[in-house]
Amino acid sequence: MSEHDAPRGEVRHTTSAGYGTTAVRLDQGHVQGSGRLPERFENPGLAPHVPRMADLDERAAKRAEKQVATLFGLSSLATIVFIVAYFAIDSKHTAFIPGIGEANLYNVVLGVLLAIALLGVGVGAVHWAKTLMPDTESVEMRHPQRASDADRERVVTNLTEGGTAAQLGRRPLIKFSLLGALALPPLALLLPLLGGLGPLPKDQLSRTMWKKGDRLVRDPERTPIRADQVTIGSVFHVLPESIKDSQHVLEDKAKAAVLLMRLDPEDIKPAKERDWGHDGIVAYSKICTHVGCPVGLYEQQTHHLLCPCHQSTFDVTQDCKVIFGPAKRPLPQLKITVDSEGYLVADAPFREAVGPSFWERGHA
Amino acid sequence: MSTTHTASGADRLRADDQAPKSSPSGGLKAVGGVAGWLDDRTGAAKPVGYLMKKVFPDHWSFMLGEVAMYSMIICLLSGTFLTFWFVPSAGQVVYDGSYLPLRGVTMSEAYRSTVDISFDIRGGLLIRQIHHWAALMFIVALSVHMLRVFFTGAFRKPREINWVIGTVLSMLSLIEGFAGYSLPDDLLSGTGLRAAEGFMRSVPVLGSYLSYFVFNGPFPGESIIPRLYSVHVLLLPAILVGLFTVHIGLVFIQKHTQYPGPGRTNDNVVGFPVMPVYAAKAGGFFFIVFGVVALISALVTINPIWAYGPYDPSPVTAGSQPDWYMGFADGALRLLPGWLEFTAFGFTFSFNVMIGAILLIPVMYGLMAAYPFLERWVTGDTREHHLLDRPRNNPTRTGLGVAALTMYGVLMFAAGNDIMAIKLHLSINDITHVLRAAFFVAPPIAFWVTKRICLSLQRKDRDLVLHGRETGRIVRTADGRFFEQHEPLDEFTRWTLVQHEAHEPLQLQSGTDEHGVASPTARKDKVRARLSRFYFDDRVEPASPADLAAAHHDGHGHESIESAPGPVESRPALETSRREPPQRP
Ligand code: HEM
Ligand code: FES
């Protein structure tokens, strides 16, 4: 909005003086002075140039030249040593390097030499520029960013004339059919992309491999667990025995991983938790209900499970309810029992979806 | 503007083509036939000659963008090297390479090839480390560059486009970094992807579909590694390089901003020409950045994936932490309370995840991209700005910037709440509660403190101009009084301290016309005037010659202990007088 046609309600900007330059523009009306002094200080112009040592003293210049050449020379030398080291050092060799500790010697030597080779060139060039290249400042004028009115006008004219010449205005049929023809074909590219990205989830997120009778096996040993092997205070990482037949081990593991703990039945508060367990042995999904990290830490004294990712804390004595952290829901419990041989088995699949929440999980 | 130059230059070269082959200039001969040969075919001499003499202002903070550019180039170079050996496949193999602890372990080809690059490709480990360190440096540099641009007001007209491009670059580089970090398929990066899958699920309605589309079925699946690979080495680099080219092109076209100082005006650029000074300095600087990255890569191990082991969904990674630039989002996830998840109508709303994982980044960058337009609206300033602000001279903007940084800092801290708890022997619950409060309380405090500091710095500038520099010489007057002698500033030093303008709040013109009818824009104008007061109510006028004369007059050129002039309380009253109805065309 320019100043001359400010509509009503327009907010007006007031500035005290010219901007960035002290010349007073007389078309801006009065300038309030104070006595004979100007209202603002004047830009004094460039400060006088202070010559450098190398500008005044040929010996200093010579010294700078030698320094630059030394740096460049050092760079070449480092490259040559790099090539030698590449072949000479055993790449498996580790060595103790003070300040770093045990490190791969090959990596350290090659890296340091490469660094010297690069820094030699870089520091040399900058030093050259700073000591020997001209350091008097140049001034270039700026011009307003906008093109001249005539140029702007021409673009508009060309556009409208182009439109007229193509008879865009006169032939609406072409105009509208063109719009459609340009807008729709991308769909033909997009659809196969979207359609091909992946299958629909169906109810898969709500189901795991666990089914009634599936033995609990240790992860990664895959050995079954007898109830009497689980002493109070112990915790086992567990998978379903059927994982051995799985075609998609990682995908199945990602949902079926379970933690098995044994508590004093007295410590277990909810009756449901006791019922779903066996003699104080309880099994809970290991997949955090926040965003899915494996819940890692079991504090035996407090019976808290802690997720390493964002510190959600689940209380095993209270059906793994969240007592701290960003997760909302308790870890789902796996109902277990023992089979005829005394091995722990699942008594039912998980009753709800394990892992992070999703929109339709309530409908599982 | 250089484009018009180029065109007319090329035209003219053709128009008055004087058969240059018959009389090549001495200069051309010296450069060699190649330049002449090229110019014969392109007419490039004119634009190239122009570019060589282009002037760039000099300041250390202008090198931040350069560091970003160079680290990006280093990433491209080292990344290309890595593509020759990395195998983007989730296919399972049994390791039999030279790193003994992993022999016999089943792992993906992606993981195995990364271990191979680290142990069996000569120099491969160095290149891997260079690639990772350069990526970290890239994001640090562009973030600090962005702060420089923000705090100096370099985003003002005509550079808003470049600011917006910059925010997009910055956001994409986070994604690029995350994609790269996920490729080796080690335990840490796989856990990161596991969390990413959880993030996607939190999207209302579409969550589970999104997850299945991205992972091509259940997590982890076999597709995510190859898909991320093409995103990381093709799609995003192409966009980054393309946007960067426009970004730097605009810097050339618009000419670089400069800091205020003697001889610098809004209409000129004072600095050094590309040939030879910038060619040497900037060219040399590339090697310095590369050298520093190489040195760090030689000495500090980053991402030793062989120590983490291959990804497996069940083992636990203690203290899993993302790369630093994702820290703030991770922190947000730790602070968001669980009660933000609820079910309604049988559907699950996971705001505890979605706010931090899905909304935070776009909202943050959206606000950033919008800022120049907001400030422009508030100030009503439509002029071009090529002189940078000293941050103290725009206390409100500087305060807002620091407040935003503080917010970011709180989130960053939150990402380390477990480590802090262990190191400081505090309860993690307490730390989390304190940080939750700090997220809301700390930014306003930071804003207020910063603004006050800026105003005092301005006052100090003013004092310095009016009373000169303390010399430390104590003088005793004839009548026995002591004072410290002050040395007036020379005009060059002084100029930097007095050149700026102190913005005044916008004045609201009448909200009603002469018939008492409320203007349709009255409400908007009021908001605008209020914001403008928020920005500019507190201000310190730069010292004027009259102030200086007055100071000399009563101070006799020395400092008697006196109070500094306070902020000028001269807010113009809201003008409510009626105005003539405007003449609209
Ligand atoms: C890919 C990452 C980026 C690279 C490689 C890059 C590089 C550069 C370079 C070399 C310059 C000229 C020198 C300088 O002022 O430092 C520049 C200028 C600029 N950059 Fe960036 N930048 C990047 C990201 C950003 C971001 C994230 C922002 C802001 C959101 C931004 C905003 C600007 C602006 C407004 C200018 C013009 C500044 C002026 O002329 O004073 N850039 N950039
Ligand atoms: S994934 Fe467990 S707390 Fe976030």
XYZ file of N, CA, C and O in Angstrom, chain A residues 7-14 19-20 34 37-48 86 89 92 100 106-108 111-112 115 118-119 122 125 129 133-135 137-142 145 197-201 204-205 219 250-251 253-254 286-287 291-292 294 296 308-311 324 326 328-329 356-361 363, chain B residues 54-55 98 122-123 126 129 194 201 205 208 212-213 216 219 221 227 254-256 262-272 280 284 287 291 298-299 312-317 330 333-334 336 338 341 346-348 350 352 379 383-386 417-418 428-429 432 491-492 494-495 498-500 506-507 509 513 525 543-546 579 584:
652
model
N -6.256 3.937 2.612
C -7.681 3.902 2.888
C -7.926 4.174 4.372
O -6.992 4.171 5.162
N -9.151 4.372 4.721
C -9.431 4.688 6.118
C -9.056 3.479 6.988
O -9.094 2.331 6.568
N -8.748 3.824 8.197
C -8.367 2.766 9.102
C -6.945 2.308 8.852
O -6.439 1.438 9.537
N -6.317 2.894 7.878
C -4.961 2.469 7.552
C -4.023 2.820 8.694
O -4.099 3.878 9.300
N -3.156 1.890 8.988
C -2.157 2.155 10.004
C -0.985 2.842 9.333
O -0.527 2.405 8.289
N -0.547 3.906 9.902
C 0.496 4.647 9.222
C 1.836 4.461 9.895
O 1.927 4.392 11.109
N 2.828 4.384 9.110
C 4.149 4.179 9.656
C 4.879 5.500 9.751
O 4.852 6.302 8.838
N 5.471 5.763 10.889
C 6.204 7.008 11.029
C 7.681 6.700 11.179
O 8.063 5.839 11.948
N 16.632 6.716 5.682
C 17.030 5.413 6.156
C 18.349 5.002 5.534
O 18.486 4.968 4.325
N 19.302 4.712 6.356
C 20.555 4.148 5.894
C 21.450 5.146 5.200
O 22.561 4.850 4.816
N 17.384 20.732 15.224
C 17.509 21.348 16.541
C 18.619 22.384 16.423
O 19.777 22.049 16.360
N 22.090 22.144 14.172
C 22.623 20.790 14.067
C 21.678 19.916 13.248
O 20.476 20.029 13.355
N 22.245 18.983 12.438
C 21.374 18.046 11.726
C 20.706 17.110 12.738
O 21.211 16.919 13.846
N 19.578 16.510 12.305
C 18.859 15.660 13.245
C 19.618 14.382 13.529
O 19.516 13.819 14.596
N 20.328 13.921 12.517
C 21.057 12.667 12.704
C 22.511 12.862 12.322
O 22.858 13.774 11.584
N 23.326 11.972 12.833
C 24.724 11.993 12.430
C 24.816 11.633 10.960
O 23.929 10.988 10.414
N 25.906 12.044 10.364
C 26.082 11.688 8.968
C 27.033 10.524 8.836
O 27.994 10.403 9.585
N 26.741 9.694 7.835
C 27.633 8.586 7.546
C 28.974 9.158 7.128
O 29.066 9.888 6.144
N 30.042 8.848 7.869
C 31.321 9.491 7.592
C 32.033 8.931 6.366
O 33.082 9.431 5.986
N 31.484 7.897 5.754
C 32.182 7.277 4.634
C 33.214 6.283 5.145
O 33.398 6.127 6.357
N 33.849 5.579 4.221
C 34.774 4.519 4.618
C 35.880 5.063 5.510
O 36.401 6.157 5.279
N 36.225 4.278 6.511
C 37.341 4.649 7.372
C 38.633 4.560 6.565
O 38.710 3.770 5.616
N 39.620 5.369 6.931
C 40.864 5.338 6.167
C 41.483 3.943 6.181
O 41.388 3.226 7.185
N 48.457 -45.786 3.134
C 47.332 -46.584 2.636
C 47.775 -48.020 2.374
O 47.067 -48.972 2.675
N 50.137 -49.651 6.152
C 49.603 -50.027 7.467
C 48.561 -51.121 7.341
O 47.754 -51.123 6.409
N 43.730 -53.645 10.045
C 43.062 -54.205 11.217
C 43.732 -53.759 12.507
O 43.276 -54.068 13.598
N 42.598 -40.567 23.236
C 41.476 -41.167 22.519
C 41.173 -42.553 23.062
O 40.033 -42.974 23.150
N 44.778 -47.399 11.548
C 44.697 -47.096 10.134
C 43.787 -45.882 9.899
O 44.137 -44.931 9.206
N 42.640 -45.941 10.548
C 41.682 -44.843 10.404
C 42.263 -43.528 10.908
O 42.149 -42.489 10.258
N 42.936 -43.587 12.051
C 43.475 -42.365 12.640
C 44.559 -41.778 11.732
O 44.546 -40.582 11.412
N 43.126 -40.455 8.405
C 42.310 -39.265 8.649
C 43.155 -38.050 8.950
O 42.922 -36.965 8.409
N 44.156 -38.237 9.804
C 44.985 -37.084 10.166
C 45.753 -36.594 8.936
O 45.852 -35.386 8.693
N 43.478 -34.759 6.717
C 43.189 -33.452 7.311
C 44.343 -32.480 7.046
O 44.115 -31.323 6.669
N 44.303 -31.327 3.452
C 43.232 -30.371 3.136
C 43.477 -29.043 3.842
O 43.336 -27.969 3.249
N 43.835 -29.115 5.112
C 44.037 -27.869 5.858
C 45.207 -27.081 5.281
O 45.185 -25.849 5.265
N 43.834 -25.154 2.430
C 42.853 -24.170 2.895
C 43.494 -23.034 3.651
O 43.299 -21.862 3.319
N 45.660 -20.858 1.379
C 44.925 -19.938 0.494
C 44.375 -18.752 1.284
O 44.458 -17.596 0.840
N 45.341 -14.803 0.912
C 44.363 -13.737 0.690
C 44.496 -12.645 1.741
O 44.391 -11.458 1.442
N 46.869 -10.424 -0.858
C 45.891 -9.926 -1.835
C 45.367 -8.575 -1.375
O 45.410 -8.265 -0.189
N 44.875 -7.770 -2.311
C 44.455 -6.412 -1.938
C 43.431 -6.428 -0.817
O 42.531 -7.255 -0.810
N 43.589 -5.536 0.155
C 42.597 -5.494 1.225
C 41.903 -4.140 1.288
O 41.319 -3.786 2.301
N 38.805 -2.027 0.440
C 37.446 -2.456 0.166
C 36.928 -1.846 -1.132
O 37.212 -0.695 -1.437
N 36.166 -2.639 -1.863
C 35.520 -2.114 -3.072
C 34.069 -1.801 -2.737
O 33.514 -2.371 -1.805
N 33.509 -0.918 -3.511
C 32.114 -0.558 -3.294
C 31.332 -0.845 -4.564
O 31.758 -0.503 -5.654
N 30.218 -1.543 -4.412
C 29.345 -1.783 -5.560
C 27.998 -1.182 -5.203
O 27.568 -1.278 -4.056
N 27.342 -0.575 -6.160
C 26.051 0.031 -5.850
C 24.944 -1.014 -5.984
O 25.030 -1.933 -6.778
N 23.901 -0.837 -5.187
C 22.725 -1.680 -5.322
C 21.688 -0.945 -6.148
O 21.722 0.275 -6.245
N 15.306 -3.858 -6.170
C 15.143 -5.195 -6.687
C 14.131 -5.249 -7.829
O 14.283 -5.998 -8.767
N 2.143 -49.171 -2.604
C 3.065 -48.992 -1.486
C 3.001 -50.138 -0.479
O 4.013 -50.580 0.021
N 1.802 -50.561 -0.193
C 1.727 -51.618 0.800
C 0.330 -52.161 0.931
O -0.630 -51.565 0.441
N 0.192 -53.290 1.622
C -1.123 -53.896 1.818
C -1.918 -53.124 2.861
O -1.376 -52.284 3.568
N -3.181 -53.404 2.987
C -3.972 -52.805 4.057
C -3.724 -53.573 5.349
O -3.497 -54.779 5.321
N -3.779 -52.876 6.461
C -3.436 -53.541 7.726
C -4.463 -54.575 8.176
O -4.133 -55.488 8.921
N -4.369 -57.046 11.378
C -3.069 -57.601 11.744
C -2.418 -56.928 12.938
O -1.676 -57.548 13.690
N -2.671 -55.616 13.093
C -2.033 -54.921 14.201
C -2.587 -55.401 15.531
O -1.969 -55.221 16.566
N 14.164 -66.223 24.870
C 14.726 -65.506 23.722
C 16.125 -65.078 24.116
O 16.296 -64.438 25.148
N 11.210 -61.510 12.122
C 11.339 -60.190 12.730
C 9.975 -59.551 12.942
O 9.710 -58.950 13.978
N 9.102 -59.678 11.948
C 7.776 -59.066 12.049
C 6.980 -59.704 13.199
O 6.300 -59.011 13.942
N 8.244 -61.366 15.841
C 8.895 -61.003 17.087
C 8.475 -59.607 17.535
O 8.275 -59.352 18.717
N 8.401 -58.694 16.541
C 8.120 -57.298 16.861
C 6.785 -57.153 17.571
O 6.531 -56.139 18.198
N 6.196 -57.019 25.808
C 7.424 -56.258 26.015
C 7.415 -54.983 25.184
O 8.317 -54.160 25.279
N 6.400 -54.864 24.328
C 6.390 -53.735 23.400
C 5.682 -52.555 24.060
O 4.487 -52.619 24.367
N 5.525 -45.701 21.929
C 5.748 -45.829 20.488
C 6.455 -47.125 20.117
O 6.935 -47.254 18.994
N 6.535 -48.052 21.044
C 6.903 -49.398 20.625
C 8.304 -49.894 20.922
O 8.692 -50.948 20.431
N 11.189 -51.848 22.883
C 11.106 -52.947 23.834
C 11.361 -52.412 25.243
O 12.342 -51.729 25.476
N 12.711 -52.284 28.710
C 13.982 -52.930 28.994
C 14.321 -53.233 30.423
O 14.911 -54.254 30.725
N 13.339 -47.782 27.926
C 14.535 -46.958 27.765
C 14.310 -45.759 26.830
O 15.092 -44.821 26.852
N 13.273 -45.782 26.024
C 13.154 -44.743 25.009
C 12.686 -43.414 25.590
O 13.316 -42.384 25.375
N 11.565 -43.433 26.306
C 11.086 -42.165 26.875
C 10.702 -42.328 28.328
O 9.901 -41.576 28.864
N 11.238 -43.365 28.951
C 11.113 -43.557 30.399
C 9.701 -43.792 30.909
O 9.398 -43.468 32.052
N 4.428 -43.541 35.387
C 5.165 -42.348 35.016
C 5.452 -42.385 33.526
O 5.569 -43.447 32.941
N 5.267 -40.866 29.298
C 4.317 -40.450 28.278
C 3.357 -41.532 27.809
O 2.412 -41.222 27.086
N 0.242 -44.111 27.859
C -1.050 -43.983 28.502
C -1.533 -45.344 29.025
O -2.006 -45.458 30.134
N -1.404 -46.361 28.181
C -2.053 -47.623 28.491
C -1.108 -48.600 29.183
O 0.099 -48.580 28.931
N 2.143 -49.678 20.202
C 1.634 -48.307 20.161
C 0.159 -48.235 19.767
O -0.359 -49.116 19.088
N -0.483 -47.166 20.201
C -1.892 -46.965 19.889
C -2.095 -46.671 18.415
O -1.193 -46.206 17.738
N -3.284 -46.947 17.954
C -3.688 -46.489 16.629
C -5.187 -46.278 16.656
O -5.884 -46.737 17.562
N -5.627 -45.561 15.695
C -6.999 -45.055 15.629
C -8.052 -46.112 15.972
O -8.865 -45.941 16.863
N -8.007 -47.249 15.269
C -9.107 -48.201 15.392
C -8.786 -49.340 16.363
O -9.422 -50.382 16.324
N -7.820 -49.148 17.266
C -7.438 -50.292 18.104
C -8.580 -50.746 19.019
O -8.677 -51.921 19.359
N -11.451 -51.261 18.209
C -12.395 -52.116 17.483
C -11.844 -53.506 17.221
O -12.421 -54.267 16.471
N 32.244 -9.157 -8.767
C 31.167 -8.952 -7.815
C 31.723 -8.822 -6.401
O 32.614 -9.545 -5.987
N 31.137 -7.869 -5.672
C 31.667 -7.564 -4.343
C 30.874 -8.299 -3.265
O 29.645 -8.308 -3.293
N 35.585 -60.054 8.704
C 36.797 -60.067 9.510
C 36.586 -59.548 10.937
O 37.500 -59.579 11.731
N 39.354 -50.689 2.580
C 40.433 -49.810 3.067
C 39.996 -48.355 3.008
O 39.589 -47.859 1.973
N 40.087 -47.682 4.143
C 39.694 -46.277 4.196
C 38.190 -46.103 4.306
O 37.707 -44.978 4.416
N 36.950 -44.414 7.484
C 37.197 -42.967 7.467
C 36.086 -42.253 6.692
O 35.548 -41.244 7.136
N 32.898 -42.201 8.646
C 32.942 -41.218 9.737
C 32.827 -39.805 9.171
O 32.143 -38.952 9.735
N 11.512 -48.203 14.722
C 10.406 -48.754 15.496
C 9.557 -47.608 16.052
O 8.330 -47.625 15.969
N 1.476 -44.437 13.461
C 0.210 -44.991 13.926
C -0.634 -43.967 14.673
O -1.843 -44.135 14.782
N -7.314 -41.628 12.142
C -7.947 -42.307 11.013
C -6.943 -43.105 10.172
O -7.094 -44.298 9.969
N -2.769 -46.522 10.897
C -2.308 -47.879 10.622
C -2.063 -48.076 9.125
O -1.152 -48.794 8.728
N 1.430 -49.206 7.316
C 1.523 -50.337 6.386
C 2.003 -49.898 5.008
O 2.676 -50.657 4.318
N 1.661 -48.678 4.603
C 2.123 -48.192 3.307
C 3.616 -47.910 3.334
O 4.346 -48.249 2.407
N 5.462 -51.227 3.894
C 4.982 -52.275 2.992
C 4.543 -53.501 3.786
O 4.988 -54.621 3.552
N 5.701 -54.031 10.488
C 7.043 -53.612 10.841
C 7.876 -54.828 11.211
O 7.352 -55.721 11.868
N 9.514 -55.476 8.187
C 9.367 -55.750 6.765
C 10.697 -55.663 6.037
O 11.735 -55.382 6.633
N 13.584 -48.489 0.525
C 12.817 -47.255 0.299
C 13.546 -46.065 0.883
O 13.664 -45.010 0.246
N 20.337 -10.782 -5.329
C 19.949 -9.713 -4.405
C 21.156 -9.045 -3.770
O 21.013 -8.048 -3.070
N 22.313 -9.579 -3.996
C 23.552 -9.132 -3.357
C 23.441 -9.360 -1.866
O 22.378 -9.216 -1.267
N 24.581 -9.680 -1.264
C 24.565 -10.010 0.155
C 24.277 -8.770 0.995
O 24.643 -7.664 0.627
N 30.771 2.529 8.886
C 31.132 3.707 8.100
C 31.234 3.362 6.619
O 31.836 2.353 6.259
N 30.606 4.149 5.793
C 30.683 3.937 4.349
C 29.662 2.948 3.841
O 29.419 2.854 2.649
N 29.043 2.172 4.737
C 28.032 1.206 4.296
C 26.659 1.873 4.332
O 26.295 2.455 5.360
N 25.943 1.765 3.246
C 24.591 2.311 3.214
C 23.648 1.228 2.708
O 24.084 0.147 2.334
N 22.389 1.577 2.704
C 21.401 0.638 2.194
C 21.506 0.499 0.675
O 20.893 -0.369 0.079
N 22.276 1.387 0.059
C 22.345 1.389 -1.405
C 23.665 0.884 -1.949
O 23.902 0.959 -3.145
N 24.551 0.437 -1.085
C 25.805 -0.075 -1.628
C 26.198 -1.390 -0.961
O 25.558 -1.828 -0.010
N 27.214 -2.017 -1.514
C 27.823 -3.187 -0.885
C 29.300 -2.867 -0.760
O 29.938 -2.526 -1.757
N 29.830 -2.957 0.436
C 31.243 -2.696 0.636
C 31.898 -4.011 0.998
O 31.469 -4.691 1.923
N 32.932 -4.371 0.241
C 33.574 -5.644 0.540
C 34.681 -5.931 -0.428
O 35.342 -5.009 -0.918
N 34.864 -7.198 -0.730
C 35.966 -7.588 -1.592
C 35.436 -8.317 -2.819
O 34.440 -9.024 -2.739
N 39.955 -16.998 -3.237
C 40.957 -17.602 -2.356
C 40.371 -17.890 -0.986
O 40.564 -18.966 -0.420
N 39.557 -21.546 -0.183
C 40.386 -22.064 0.895
C 39.540 -22.564 2.047
O 39.828 -23.583 2.666
N 38.401 -26.112 1.895
C 39.394 -27.101 2.312
C 39.535 -27.115 3.836
O 39.783 -28.154 4.435
N 38.974 -30.264 5.958
C 40.080 -30.699 6.803
C 39.632 -30.916 8.230
O 39.996 -31.915 8.869
N 38.932 -38.646 12.032
C 40.076 -39.492 12.350
C 40.110 -39.776 13.847
O 40.484 -40.863 14.275
N 39.719 -38.808 14.646
C 39.975 -38.910 16.082
C 38.767 -39.329 16.907
O 38.927 -39.889 17.987
N 17.119 -56.155 15.843
C 16.263 -57.261 16.236
C 15.229 -56.606 17.134
O 15.583 -55.818 17.994
N 13.942 -56.894 16.924
C 12.930 -56.137 17.649
C 12.904 -56.398 19.138
O 12.342 -55.597 19.874
N 13.494 -57.519 19.623
C 13.301 -57.749 21.051
C 14.434 -57.309 21.975
O 14.144 -56.901 23.087
N 15.709 -57.377 21.588
C 16.718 -56.919 22.547
C 16.547 -55.438 22.862
O 15.973 -54.681 22.091
N 17.070 -55.073 23.993
C 16.843 -53.732 24.475
C 18.106 -52.914 24.325
O 19.197 -53.403 24.535
N 17.928 -51.680 23.930
C 19.054 -50.778 23.847
C 18.921 -49.781 24.974
O 18.009 -48.970 24.965
N 12.476 -35.816 20.363
C 12.522 -36.886 21.350
C 12.169 -36.331 22.730
O 11.406 -36.942 23.482
N 8.521 -35.779 23.122
C 7.803 -37.030 23.391
C 7.915 -37.440 24.852
O 7.028 -38.073 25.403
N 9.059 -37.090 25.471
C 9.235 -37.461 26.880
C 8.407 -36.563 27.792
O 8.008 -36.973 28.868
N 5.491 -34.884 26.930
C 4.038 -34.923 26.735
C 3.404 -35.955 27.663
O 3.803 -37.117 27.665
N 0.860 -38.687 29.412
C 0.062 -39.772 28.862
C -1.425 -39.456 28.755
O -2.116 -39.995 27.896
N -3.646 -39.030 25.620
C -4.273 -40.087 24.820
C -5.622 -40.429 25.445
O -5.740 -40.570 26.653
N -15.185 -44.788 20.501
C -14.531 -46.041 20.170
C -13.215 -45.897 19.419
O -12.594 -46.890 19.063
N -12.797 -44.658 19.162
C -11.534 -44.477 18.462
C -10.484 -43.897 19.393
O -10.804 -43.220 20.376
N -9.237 -44.181 19.057
C -8.144 -43.777 19.935
C -7.475 -42.513 19.407
O -7.055 -42.470 18.249
N -4.234 -40.391 19.985
C -2.958 -40.414 20.705
C -2.253 -39.075 20.601
O -1.214 -38.973 19.967
N -0.657 -37.679 22.862
C 0.623 -37.727 23.575
C 1.771 -38.036 22.627
O 2.896 -37.639 22.868
N 5.243 -4.040 11.446
C 5.998 -2.799 11.308
C 5.457 -1.943 10.178
O 5.766 -0.763 10.108
N 9.917 -1.234 2.901
C 11.159 -0.873 2.217
C 12.069 -2.087 2.049
O 11.920 -3.088 2.729
N 13.042 -1.952 1.148
C 14.057 -2.991 1.041
C 15.102 -2.763 2.133
O 15.446 -1.631 2.447
N 15.590 -3.850 2.706
C 16.607 -3.729 3.754
C 17.849 -4.509 3.366
O 17.795 -5.717 3.223
N 18.930 -3.777 3.194
C 20.183 -4.458 2.879
C 21.214 -4.265 3.979
O 22.277 -4.868 3.945
N 16.682 -36.485 29.888
C 16.216 -36.527 31.279
C 16.717 -37.750 32.034
O 17.005 -37.669 33.221
N 16.870 -38.882 31.332
C 17.365 -40.066 32.036
C 18.834 -39.904 32.412
O 19.251 -40.232 33.513
N 13.873 -38.853 38.145
C 13.511 -38.528 36.771
C 12.130 -37.879 36.735
O 11.855 -37.016 35.905
N 11.293 -38.254 37.689
C 9.965 -37.630 37.749
C 10.083 -36.141 38.002
O 9.448 -35.325 37.338
N 11.387 -34.272 35.011
C 10.369 -34.143 33.978
C 9.334 -33.084 34.347
O 8.950 -32.267 33.499
N 34.584 9.549 14.480
C 33.295 9.503 13.788
C 33.012 8.137 13.159
O 31.865 7.763 12.969
N 34.068 7.365 12.863
C 33.847 6.061 12.240
C 33.301 5.067 13.258
O 32.394 4.308 12.992
N 31.820 5.937 15.941
C 30.543 6.443 16.401
C 29.409 6.050 15.462
O 28.315 5.700 15.892
N 29.700 6.061 14.181
C 28.630 5.864 13.197
C 27.870 4.564 13.422
O 26.639 4.506 13.362
N 25.219 4.900 16.008
C 24.116 5.864 15.885
C 23.326 5.710 14.597
O 22.366 6.442 14.365
N 23.733 4.758 13.727
C 23.149 4.741 12.388
C 21.707 4.240 12.334
O 20.992 4.516 11.395
N 21.295 3.474 13.339
C 20.002 2.791 13.210
C 18.854 3.757 13.485
O 19.033 4.822 14.045
N 3.267 1.884 15.387
C 2.354 2.410 14.382
C 1.260 3.208 15.055
O 0.819 2.874 16.153
N 0.837 4.245 14.380
C -0.280 4.997 14.946
C -1.550 4.545 14.273
O -1.625 4.443 13.061
N -4.875 5.099 12.868
C -5.709 6.189 12.386
C -7.131 5.916 12.858
O -7.423 4.871 13.422
N -15.245 6.472 10.380
C -15.229 7.617 9.461
C -16.066 8.748 10.060
O -16.535 8.652 11.202
N -6.871 -3.549 12.512
C -5.937 -2.450 12.768
C -5.587 -2.368 14.239
O -4.465 -2.050 14.608
N 21.731 8.249 19.680
C 22.203 9.591 19.996
C 22.219 10.441 18.733
O 22.558 9.963 17.657
N 21.833 11.700 18.886
C 21.843 12.610 17.738
C 22.900 13.681 17.999
O 23.377 13.835 19.120
N 23.266 14.412 16.959
C 24.247 15.490 17.160
C 23.803 16.448 18.264
O 24.639 16.916 19.047
N 22.488 16.702 18.332
C 22.013 17.624 19.356
C 22.259 17.049 20.750
O 22.712 17.752 21.656
N -11.033 11.766 10.256
C -10.293 12.149 9.063
C -11.258 12.368 7.922
O -12.388 11.898 7.934
N -11.180 7.153 -2.845
C -10.757 5.898 -3.485
C -10.950 6.024 -4.976
O -11.946 6.577 -5.421
